[in-house]
Amino acid sequence: MTQTAVAESQIKVKATGVRKTFHSNDDRVVLAIDNVTLEIKSGEFIALLGPSGCGKSTFLFMVAGFLQPTEGLLELDGQQILEPGPNRGIVFQEYVLFPWRTVTKNIEFGLEINKTPAKERQERVTDLINLVGLAGFEDAYPHTLSGGMKQRVSIARALAYDPDVLLMDEPFGALDAQTRRRLINDLVKIHEATGKTILFVTHSVDEAIGLADRICLFSAGPSHIKEVYDVTTPKPRDVTSDEFVALEREILKSLDVEVEKTMVRGNG
């Protein structure tokens, strides 16, 4: 499948010929990402899928500004991405919460750093707590929360300063299947309510299909975008529907080829 052309005025994130190399411990130059080109529309939900170690998270971290491309260009609203900024929020697989701060205090941390007035902080945090389903747990500490609830706090904290783009690096990877399913449905609602542009890294095909407007399948490393799948069925999506199962089968077939390449190279 080919990528759909996007009108320039609609583009939120644009990658043009992005390559990334690293130096190994024995000082070899390792090409991790090779020639990734992608246009992401404002408000679009994009899932990055691919074998382990293919560079999905590396690409996400470059969009975040934590890493710089070796070659090529990454832009946000037409401006080159050179460093992290408040226009991008990030959610990691690990919850990275402050154990000495309550749910409310964790969510408002970035607003405090930004010197947002107290009344505005309170209103913003109250809205976010309701949005992510944490009403009643405002004064709870992280050690009293389940994994799913901790991740809800992380999502609310990333949204607190109203970023344009939400970057999510396998945020449901450590959760059990039931909690993950519920959070997928809740994230669909959060996306609809906020209209944020979301870039979501995952190893799970069903997670990608359940959430994304488009799925970018990365090849085995050095990676490029092998295929882009448009997911057009209405959300929330039924995992048992014929359309869902057919797309899952198609993606798995292509993904398995890339996973096999990774295994062969690892055994070589």
PDB file of C-alpha atoms in Angstrom:
ATOM      1  CA  MET A   1       0.000   0.000   0.000  1.00  0.00           C
ATOM      2  CA  THR A   2       1.264   3.476  -0.814  1.00  0.00           C
ATOM      3  CA  GLN A   3       1.246   6.508   1.448  1.00  0.00           C
ATOM      4  CA  THR A   4      -1.526   8.997   0.786  1.00  0.00           C
ATOM      5  CA  ALA A   5      -0.429  12.497  -0.243  1.00  0.00           C
ATOM      6  CA  VAL A   6      -1.363  15.117   2.324  1.00  0.00           C
ATOM      7  CA  ALA A   7      -2.046  18.788   1.637  1.00  0.00           C
ATOM      8  CA  GLU A   8       0.833  20.910   2.961  1.00  0.00           C
ATOM      9  CA  SER A   9      -1.487  22.939   5.206  1.00  0.00           C
ATOM     10  CA  GLN A  10      -2.703  19.771   6.951  1.00  0.00           C
ATOM     11  CA  ILE A  11       0.720  18.347   7.770  1.00  0.00           C
ATOM     12  CA  LYS A  12       1.640  18.346  11.462  1.00  0.00           C
ATOM     13  CA  VAL A  13       4.756  16.126  11.399  1.00  0.00           C
ATOM     14  CA  LYS A  14       6.875  15.533   8.311  1.00  0.00           C
ATOM     15  CA  ALA A  15       9.853  13.189   7.917  1.00  0.00           C
ATOM     16  CA  THR A  16      11.888  13.464   4.721  1.00  0.00           C
ATOM     17  CA  GLY A  17      14.624  10.934   3.970  1.00  0.00           C
ATOM     18  CA  VAL A  18      15.406  10.366   7.655  1.00  0.00           C
ATOM     19  CA  ARG A  19      18.404   8.152   8.410  1.00  0.00           C
ATOM     20  CA  LYS A  20      19.930   7.374  11.805  1.00  0.00           C
ATOM     21  CA  THR A  21      23.268   5.738  12.560  1.00  0.00           C
ATOM     22  CA  PHE A  22      24.868   4.774  15.860  1.00  0.00           C
ATOM     23  CA  HIS A  23      28.378   3.774  16.864  1.00  0.00           C
ATOM     24  CA  SER A  24      28.614   0.266  18.319  1.00  0.00           C
ATOM     25  CA  ASN A  25      30.855  -0.690  21.245  1.00  0.00           C
ATOM     26  CA  ASP A  26      33.557  -1.809  18.806  1.00  0.00           C
ATOM     27  CA  ASP A  27      33.276   1.566  17.019  1.00  0.00           C
ATOM     28  CA  ARG A  28      31.421   0.253  13.977  1.00  0.00           C
ATOM     29  CA  VAL A  29      28.846   2.527  12.372  1.00  0.00           C
ATOM     30  CA  VAL A  30      25.450   0.837  12.569  1.00  0.00           C
ATOM     31  CA  LEU A  31      22.624   2.045  10.334  1.00  0.00           C
ATOM     32  CA  ALA A  32      19.414   1.789  12.351  1.00  0.00           C
ATOM     33  CA  ILE A  33      16.935   3.739  10.198  1.00  0.00           C
ATOM     34  CA  ASP A  34      17.299   4.163   6.460  1.00  0.00           C
ATOM     35  CA  ASN A  35      15.317   6.690   4.440  1.00  0.00           C
ATOM     36  CA  VAL A  36      12.040   7.081   6.357  1.00  0.00           C
ATOM     37  CA  THR A  37       9.650   9.516   4.666  1.00  0.00           C
ATOM     38  CA  LEU A  38       6.252  10.140   6.239  1.00  0.00           C
ATOM     39  CA  GLU A  39       3.620  12.876   6.432  1.00  0.00           C
ATOM     40  CA  ILE A  40       1.273  12.946   9.432  1.00  0.00           C
ATOM     41  CA  LYS A  41      -1.875  15.061   9.342  1.00  0.00           C
ATOM     42  CA  SER A  42      -3.011  17.231  12.222  1.00  0.00           C
ATOM     43  CA  GLY A  43      -5.268  15.168  14.483  1.00  0.00           C
ATOM     44  CA  GLU A  44      -4.240  11.863  12.932  1.00  0.00           C
ATOM     45  CA  PHE A  45      -3.517   8.731  14.989  1.00  0.00           C
ATOM     46  CA  ILE A  46      -0.495   6.899  13.566  1.00  0.00           C
ATOM     47  CA  ALA A  47       0.733   3.528  14.857  1.00  0.00           C
ATOM     48  CA  LEU A  48       4.333   2.448  14.286  1.00  0.00           C
ATOM     49  CA  LEU A  49       4.579  -1.330  14.088  1.00  0.00           C
ATOM     50  CA  GLY A  50       7.520  -3.599  13.372  1.00  0.00           C
ATOM     51  CA  PRO A  51       9.960  -6.206  14.687  1.00  0.00           C
ATOM     52  CA  SER A  52      11.829  -5.659  17.943  1.00  0.00           C
ATOM     53  CA  GLY A  53      14.865  -3.446  17.465  1.00  0.00           C
ATOM     54  CA  CYS A  54      13.774  -2.097  14.078  1.00  0.00           C
ATOM     55  CA  GLY A  55      13.947   1.567  15.100  1.00  0.00           C
ATOM     56  CA  LYS A  56      10.330   2.455  15.913  1.00  0.00           C
ATOM     57  CA  SER A  57      11.210   4.005  19.273  1.00  0.00           C
ATOM     58  CA  THR A  58      14.302   5.648  17.779  1.00  0.00           C
ATOM     59  CA  PHE A  59      12.086   7.389  15.234  1.00  0.00           C
ATOM     60  CA  LEU A  60       9.672   8.434  18.008  1.00  0.00           C
ATOM     61  CA  PHE A  61      12.547   9.863  20.070  1.00  0.00           C
ATOM     62  CA  MET A  62      13.723  11.860  17.058  1.00  0.00           C
ATOM     63  CA  VAL A  63      10.246  13.378  16.738  1.00  0.00           C
ATOM     64  CA  ALA A  64      10.417  14.112  20.478  1.00  0.00           C
ATOM     65  CA  GLY A  65      13.731  15.913  19.928  1.00  0.00           C
ATOM     66  CA  PHE A  66      15.737  13.574  22.177  1.00  0.00           C
ATOM     67  CA  LEU A  67      17.775  12.369  19.174  1.00  0.00           C
ATOM     68  CA  GLN A  68      18.751  14.024  15.899  1.00  0.00           C
ATOM     69  CA  PRO A  69      18.645  12.365  12.451  1.00  0.00           C
ATOM     70  CA  THR A  70      22.036  11.580  10.941  1.00  0.00           C
ATOM     71  CA  GLU A  71      20.587  12.593   7.579  1.00  0.00           C
ATOM     72  CA  GLY A  72      17.255  13.924   6.394  1.00  0.00           C
ATOM     73  CA  LEU A  73      14.786  16.316   7.952  1.00  0.00           C
ATOM     74  CA  LEU A  74      12.124  16.089  10.658  1.00  0.00           C
ATOM     75  CA  GLU A  75       9.632  18.969  10.905  1.00  0.00           C
ATOM     76  CA  LEU A  76       6.768  19.961  13.174  1.00  0.00           C
ATOM     77  CA  ASP A  77       4.433  22.571  11.688  1.00  0.00           C
ATOM     78  CA  GLY A  78       7.058  23.291   9.060  1.00  0.00           C
ATOM     79  CA  GLN A  79       9.834  23.957  11.590  1.00  0.00           C
ATOM     80  CA  GLN A  80      12.822  21.657  11.934  1.00  0.00           C
ATOM     81  CA  ILE A  81      12.810  19.606  15.142  1.00  0.00           C
ATOM     82  CA  LEU A  82      16.068  20.344  16.959  1.00  0.00           C
ATOM     83  CA  GLU A  83      15.199  19.741  20.620  1.00  0.00           C
ATOM     84  CA  PRO A  84      12.358  18.707  22.952  1.00  0.00           C
ATOM     85  CA  GLY A  85       9.561  21.205  23.472  1.00  0.00           C
ATOM     86  CA  PRO A  86       6.188  21.681  25.165  1.00  0.00           C
ATOM     87  CA  ASN A  87       4.402  21.148  21.840  1.00  0.00           C
ATOM     88  CA  ARG A  88       5.154  17.425  22.245  1.00  0.00           C
ATOM     89  CA  GLY A  89       4.074  15.290  25.193  1.00  0.00           C
ATOM     90  CA  ILE A  90       5.468  11.797  25.695  1.00  0.00           C
ATOM     91  CA  VAL A  91       4.208   8.671  27.465  1.00  0.00           C
ATOM     92  CA  PHE A  92       6.645   5.807  28.108  1.00  0.00           C
ATOM     93  CA  GLN A  93       6.035   2.129  28.840  1.00  0.00           C
ATOM     94  CA  GLU A  94       7.366   2.750  32.352  1.00  0.00           C
ATOM     95  CA  TYR A  95       5.084   5.019  34.346  1.00  0.00           C
ATOM     96  CA  VAL A  96       7.840   7.416  35.552  1.00  0.00           C
ATOM     97  CA  LEU A  97       5.650   8.912  38.276  1.00  0.00           C
ATOM     98  CA  PHE A  98       6.900  10.725  41.353  1.00  0.00           C
ATOM     99  CA  PRO A  99       6.071   8.377  44.260  1.00  0.00           C
ATOM    100  CA  TRP A 100       5.911  11.239  46.784  1.00  0.00           C
ATOM    101  CA  ARG A 101       3.297  13.168  44.775  1.00  0.00           C
ATOM    102  CA  THR A 102      -0.419  12.434  44.572  1.00  0.00           C
ATOM    103  CA  VAL A 103      -2.282  11.841  41.304  1.00  0.00           C
ATOM    104  CA  THR A 104      -3.169  15.542  41.162  1.00  0.00           C
ATOM    105  CA  LYS A 105       0.367  16.672  41.951  1.00  0.00           C
ATOM    106  CA  ASN A 106       1.882  14.305  39.378  1.00  0.00           C
ATOM    107  CA  ILE A 107      -0.410  15.599  36.643  1.00  0.00           C
ATOM    108  CA  GLU A 108       0.201  19.258  37.425  1.00  0.00           C
ATOM    109  CA  PHE A 109       3.994  18.942  37.690  1.00  0.00           C
ATOM    110  CA  GLY A 110       4.688  20.377  34.229  1.00  0.00           C
ATOM    111  CA  LEU A 111       2.225  23.202  34.853  1.00  0.00           C
ATOM    112  CA  GLU A 112       4.067  24.091  38.053  1.00  0.00           C
ATOM    113  CA  ILE A 113       7.380  24.191  36.197  1.00  0.00           C
ATOM    114  CA  ASN A 114       5.715  26.440  33.613  1.00  0.00           C
ATOM    115  CA  LYS A 115       4.461  28.709  36.425  1.00  0.00           C
ATOM    116  CA  THR A 116       0.829  28.271  35.388  1.00  0.00           C
ATOM    117  CA  PRO A 117      -1.455  30.103  37.877  1.00  0.00           C
ATOM    118  CA  ALA A 118      -2.884  27.864  40.596  1.00  0.00           C
ATOM    119  CA  LYS A 119      -6.527  28.308  39.579  1.00  0.00           C
ATOM    120  CA  GLU A 120      -5.779  27.453  35.960  1.00  0.00           C
ATOM    121  CA  ARG A 121      -3.740  24.420  37.083  1.00  0.00           C
ATOM    122  CA  GLN A 122      -6.614  23.183  39.223  1.00  0.00           C
ATOM    123  CA  GLU A 123      -9.165  23.544  36.421  1.00  0.00           C
ATOM    124  CA  ARG A 124      -6.890  21.871  33.891  1.00  0.00           C
ATOM    125  CA  VAL A 125      -6.065  18.944  36.177  1.00  0.00           C
ATOM    126  CA  THR A 126      -9.713  18.421  37.135  1.00  0.00           C
ATOM    127  CA  ASP A 127     -10.683  18.234  33.460  1.00  0.00           C
ATOM    128  CA  LEU A 128      -7.892  15.748  32.732  1.00  0.00           C
ATOM    129  CA  ILE A 129      -8.692  13.544  35.717  1.00  0.00           C
ATOM    130  CA  ASN A 130     -12.260  13.259  34.454  1.00  0.00           C
ATOM    131  CA  LEU A 131     -11.060  12.678  30.881  1.00  0.00           C
ATOM    132  CA  VAL A 132      -8.785   9.739  31.768  1.00  0.00           C
ATOM    133  CA  GLY A 133     -11.178   8.170  34.272  1.00  0.00           C
ATOM    134  CA  LEU A 134      -9.410   8.914  37.562  1.00  0.00           C
ATOM    135  CA  ALA A 135     -12.182  10.793  39.390  1.00  0.00           C
ATOM    136  CA  GLY A 136     -12.093   9.793  43.039  1.00  0.00           C
ATOM    137  CA  PHE A 137      -8.351   9.115  43.016  1.00  0.00           C
ATOM    138  CA  GLU A 138      -7.127  12.724  43.038  1.00  0.00           C
ATOM    139  CA  ASP A 139      -5.303  12.341  46.368  1.00  0.00           C
ATOM    140  CA  ALA A 140      -4.021   8.788  45.851  1.00  0.00           C
ATOM    141  CA  TYR A 141      -0.294   8.031  45.697  1.00  0.00           C
ATOM    142  CA  PRO A 142       1.221   5.919  42.887  1.00  0.00           C
ATOM    143  CA  HIS A 143       1.949   2.891  45.111  1.00  0.00           C
ATOM    144  CA  THR A 144      -1.803   2.502  45.727  1.00  0.00           C
ATOM    145  CA  LEU A 145      -2.696   2.440  42.012  1.00  0.00           C
ATOM    146  CA  SER A 146      -2.905  -0.416  39.525  1.00  0.00           C
ATOM    147  CA  GLY A 147      -0.690  -0.418  36.428  1.00  0.00           C
ATOM    148  CA  GLY A 148      -3.547   0.783  34.261  1.00  0.00           C
ATOM    149  CA  MET A 149      -4.328   3.651  36.609  1.00  0.00           C
ATOM    150  CA  LYS A 150      -0.671   4.681  36.740  1.00  0.00           C
ATOM    151  CA  GLN A 151      -0.605   4.837  32.964  1.00  0.00           C
ATOM    152  CA  ARG A 152      -3.728   7.001  33.008  1.00  0.00           C
ATOM    153  CA  VAL A 153      -1.857   9.426  35.251  1.00  0.00           C
ATOM    154  CA  SER A 154       1.040   9.402  32.778  1.00  0.00           C
ATOM    155  CA  ILE A 155      -1.296  10.166  29.882  1.00  0.00           C
ATOM    156  CA  ALA A 156      -2.978  12.998  31.794  1.00  0.00           C
ATOM    157  CA  ARG A 157       0.398  14.462  32.757  1.00  0.00           C
ATOM    158  CA  ALA A 158       1.551  14.388  29.118  1.00  0.00           C
ATOM    159  CA  LEU A 159      -1.635  16.210  28.097  1.00  0.00           C
ATOM    160  CA  ALA A 160      -1.517  18.747  30.937  1.00  0.00           C
ATOM    161  CA  TYR A 161       0.330  21.489  29.065  1.00  0.00           C
ATOM    162  CA  ASP A 162      -1.815  20.930  25.956  1.00  0.00           C
ATOM    163  CA  PRO A 163       0.838  19.690  23.491  1.00  0.00           C
ATOM    164  CA  ASP A 164       0.064  19.530  19.772  1.00  0.00           C
ATOM    165  CA  VAL A 165       1.477  16.016  19.459  1.00  0.00           C
ATOM    166  CA  LEU A 166       1.255  13.091  21.885  1.00  0.00           C
ATOM    167  CA  LEU A 167       4.085  10.557  21.534  1.00  0.00           C
ATOM    168  CA  MET A 168       3.472   7.122  23.077  1.00  0.00           C
ATOM    169  CA  ASP A 169       6.224   4.488  23.334  1.00  0.00           C
ATOM    170  CA  GLU A 170       4.583   1.094  23.946  1.00  0.00           C
ATOM    171  CA  PRO A 171       2.461   2.568  26.756  1.00  0.00           C
ATOM    172  CA  PHE A 172       0.384  -0.592  27.252  1.00  0.00           C
ATOM    173  CA  GLY A 173       3.226  -3.095  26.899  1.00  0.00           C
ATOM    174  CA  ALA A 174       3.447  -3.908  30.623  1.00  0.00           C
ATOM    175  CA  LEU A 175      -0.303  -4.307  31.177  1.00  0.00           C
ATOM    176  CA  ASP A 176      -2.441  -7.431  31.324  1.00  0.00           C
ATOM    177  CA  ALA A 177      -4.749  -8.163  28.398  1.00  0.00           C
ATOM    178  CA  GLN A 178      -7.965  -7.038  30.101  1.00  0.00           C
ATOM    179  CA  THR A 179      -6.514  -3.723  31.293  1.00  0.00           C
ATOM    180  CA  ARG A 180      -4.907  -3.150  27.902  1.00  0.00           C
ATOM    181  CA  ARG A 181      -8.233  -3.665  26.115  1.00  0.00           C
ATOM    182  CA  ARG A 182      -9.953  -1.157  28.370  1.00  0.00           C
ATOM    183  CA  LEU A 183      -7.197   1.417  27.915  1.00  0.00           C
ATOM    184  CA  ILE A 184      -7.346   1.003  24.141  1.00  0.00           C
ATOM    185  CA  ASN A 185     -11.042   1.889  24.240  1.00  0.00           C
ATOM    186  CA  ASP A 186     -10.364   4.800  26.594  1.00  0.00           C
ATOM    187  CA  LEU A 187      -7.555   6.126  24.411  1.00  0.00           C
ATOM    188  CA  VAL A 188      -9.942   6.136  21.441  1.00  0.00           C
ATOM    189  CA  LYS A 189     -12.241   8.387  23.494  1.00  0.00           C
ATOM    190  CA  ILE A 190      -9.347  10.611  24.617  1.00  0.00           C
ATOM    191  CA  HIS A 191      -8.228  11.039  21.009  1.00  0.00           C
ATOM    192  CA  GLU A 192     -11.748  11.951  19.918  1.00  0.00           C
ATOM    193  CA  ALA A 193     -12.142  14.422  22.806  1.00  0.00           C
ATOM    194  CA  THR A 194      -8.788  16.187  22.376  1.00  0.00           C
ATOM    195  CA  GLY A 195      -8.141  15.917  18.624  1.00  0.00           C
ATOM    196  CA  LYS A 196      -4.423  15.491  19.325  1.00  0.00           C
ATOM    197  CA  THR A 197      -2.004  14.179  16.739  1.00  0.00           C
ATOM    198  CA  ILE A 198      -0.805  10.864  18.185  1.00  0.00           C
ATOM    199  CA  LEU A 199       2.243   8.814  17.245  1.00  0.00           C
ATOM    200  CA  PHE A 200       2.017   5.405  18.937  1.00  0.00           C
ATOM    201  CA  VAL A 201       4.747   2.732  19.017  1.00  0.00           C
ATOM    202  CA  THR A 202       3.570  -0.834  19.575  1.00  0.00           C
ATOM    203  CA  HIS A 203       4.477  -4.477  18.994  1.00  0.00           C
ATOM    204  CA  SER A 204       0.802  -5.457  19.028  1.00  0.00           C
ATOM    205  CA  VAL A 205      -1.050  -5.738  15.721  1.00  0.00           C
ATOM    206  CA  ASP A 206      -4.479  -5.743  17.355  1.00  0.00           C
ATOM    207  CA  GLU A 207      -3.517  -2.679  19.409  1.00  0.00           C
ATOM    208  CA  ALA A 208      -2.496  -0.856  16.224  1.00  0.00           C
ATOM    209  CA  ILE A 209      -5.679  -1.795  14.368  1.00  0.00           C
ATOM    210  CA  GLY A 210      -7.875  -0.874  17.330  1.00  0.00           C
ATOM    211  CA  LEU A 211      -6.408   2.602  17.654  1.00  0.00           C
ATOM    212  CA  ALA A 212      -4.867   3.944  14.477  1.00  0.00           C
ATOM    213  CA  ASP A 213      -6.080   5.828  11.433  1.00  0.00           C
ATOM    214  CA  ARG A 214      -2.952   4.571   9.666  1.00  0.00           C
ATOM    215  CA  ILE A 215      -0.456   1.861  10.547  1.00  0.00           C
ATOM    216  CA  CYS A 216       3.161   2.238   9.399  1.00  0.00           C
ATOM    217  CA  LEU A 217       4.869  -1.137   9.230  1.00  0.00           C
ATOM    218  CA  PHE A 218       8.623  -0.823   9.665  1.00  0.00           C
ATOM    219  CA  SER A 219      10.933  -3.354   8.012  1.00  0.00           C
ATOM    220  CA  ALA A 220      13.701  -5.223   9.787  1.00  0.00           C
ATOM    221  CA  GLY A 221      16.721  -3.003  10.398  1.00  0.00           C
ATOM    222  CA  PRO A 222      18.123  -0.953   8.866  1.00  0.00           C
ATOM    223  CA  SER A 223      14.490  -0.017   8.753  1.00  0.00           C
ATOM    224  CA  HIS A 224      12.292   1.854   6.358  1.00  0.00           C
ATOM    225  CA  ILE A 225       8.508   2.042   6.152  1.00  0.00           C
ATOM    226  CA  LYS A 226       7.634  -1.137   4.294  1.00  0.00           C
ATOM    227  CA  GLU A 227       3.882  -0.580   4.067  1.00  0.00           C
ATOM    228  CA  VAL A 228       1.209   1.841   5.251  1.00  0.00           C
ATOM    229  CA  TYR A 229      -2.263   0.522   6.042  1.00  0.00           C
ATOM    230  CA  ASP A 230      -5.304   2.812   6.150  1.00  0.00           C
ATOM    231  CA  VAL A 231      -7.787   1.731   8.836  1.00  0.00           C
ATOM    232  CA  THR A 232     -11.134   3.229   7.909  1.00  0.00           C
ATOM    233  CA  THR A 233     -13.677   1.275   9.970  1.00  0.00           C
ATOM    234  CA  PRO A 234     -15.452   3.334  12.671  1.00  0.00           C
ATOM    235  CA  LYS A 235     -14.126   3.343  16.239  1.00  0.00           C
ATOM    236  CA  PRO A 236     -14.427   1.646  18.644  1.00  0.00           C
ATOM    237  CA  ARG A 237     -13.511  -1.380  16.529  1.00  0.00           C
ATOM    238  CA  ASP A 238     -14.743  -4.907  17.039  1.00  0.00           C
ATOM    239  CA  VAL A 239     -11.778  -7.282  17.199  1.00  0.00           C
ATOM    240  CA  THR A 240     -14.009 -10.135  16.033  1.00  0.00           C
ATOM    241  CA  SER A 241     -15.321  -8.387  12.908  1.00  0.00           C
ATOM    242  CA  ASP A 242     -14.425  -9.740   9.475  1.00  0.00           C
ATOM    243  CA  GLU A 243     -12.707  -6.463   8.538  1.00  0.00           C
ATOM    244  CA  PHE A 244     -10.562  -6.452  11.683  1.00  0.00           C
ATOM    245  CA  VAL A 245      -9.539 -10.094  11.343  1.00  0.00           C
ATOM    246  CA  ALA A 246      -8.752  -9.758   7.633  1.00  0.00           C
ATOM    247  CA  LEU A 247      -6.521  -6.709   8.198  1.00  0.00           C
ATOM    248  CA  GLU A 248      -4.827  -8.398  11.145  1.00  0.00           C
ATOM    249  CA  ARG A 249      -4.062 -11.434   8.981  1.00  0.00           C
ATOM    250  CA  GLU A 250      -2.664  -9.245   6.195  1.00  0.00           C
ATOM    251  CA  ILE A 251      -0.409  -7.258   8.536  1.00  0.00           C
ATOM    252  CA  LEU A 252       0.802 -10.341  10.403  1.00  0.00           C
ATOM    253  CA  LYS A 253       1.792 -12.002   7.141  1.00  0.00           C
ATOM    254  CA  SER A 254       3.975  -9.033   6.183  1.00  0.00           C
ATOM    255  CA  LEU A 255       5.290  -8.544   9.735  1.00  0.00           C
ATOM    256  CA  ASP A 256       6.289 -12.214  10.026  1.00  0.00           C
ATOM    257  CA  VAL A 257       8.564 -11.789   7.003  1.00  0.00           C
ATOM    258  CA  GLU A 258      10.393  -8.938   8.760  1.00  0.00           C
ATOM    259  CA  VAL A 259      10.599 -10.803  12.073  1.00  0.00           C
ATOM    260  CA  GLU A 260      12.136 -13.778  10.244  1.00  0.00           C
ATOM    261  CA  LYS A 261      14.772 -11.475   8.721  1.00  0.00           C
ATOM    262  CA  THR A 262      15.617 -10.212  12.201  1.00  0.00           C
ATOM    263  CA  MET A 263      15.988 -13.740  13.548  1.00  0.00           C
ATOM    264  CA  VAL A 264      18.168 -14.867  10.643  1.00  0.00           C
ATOM    265  CA  ARG A 265      20.481 -11.890  11.075  1.00  0.00           C
ATOM    266  CA  GLY A 266      20.636 -12.467  14.815  1.00  0.00           C
ATOM    267  CA  ASN A 267      21.566 -16.125  14.318  1.00  0.00           C
ATOM    268  CA  GLY A 268      24.108 -15.222  11.635  1.00  0.00           C
TER     269      GLY A 268
END
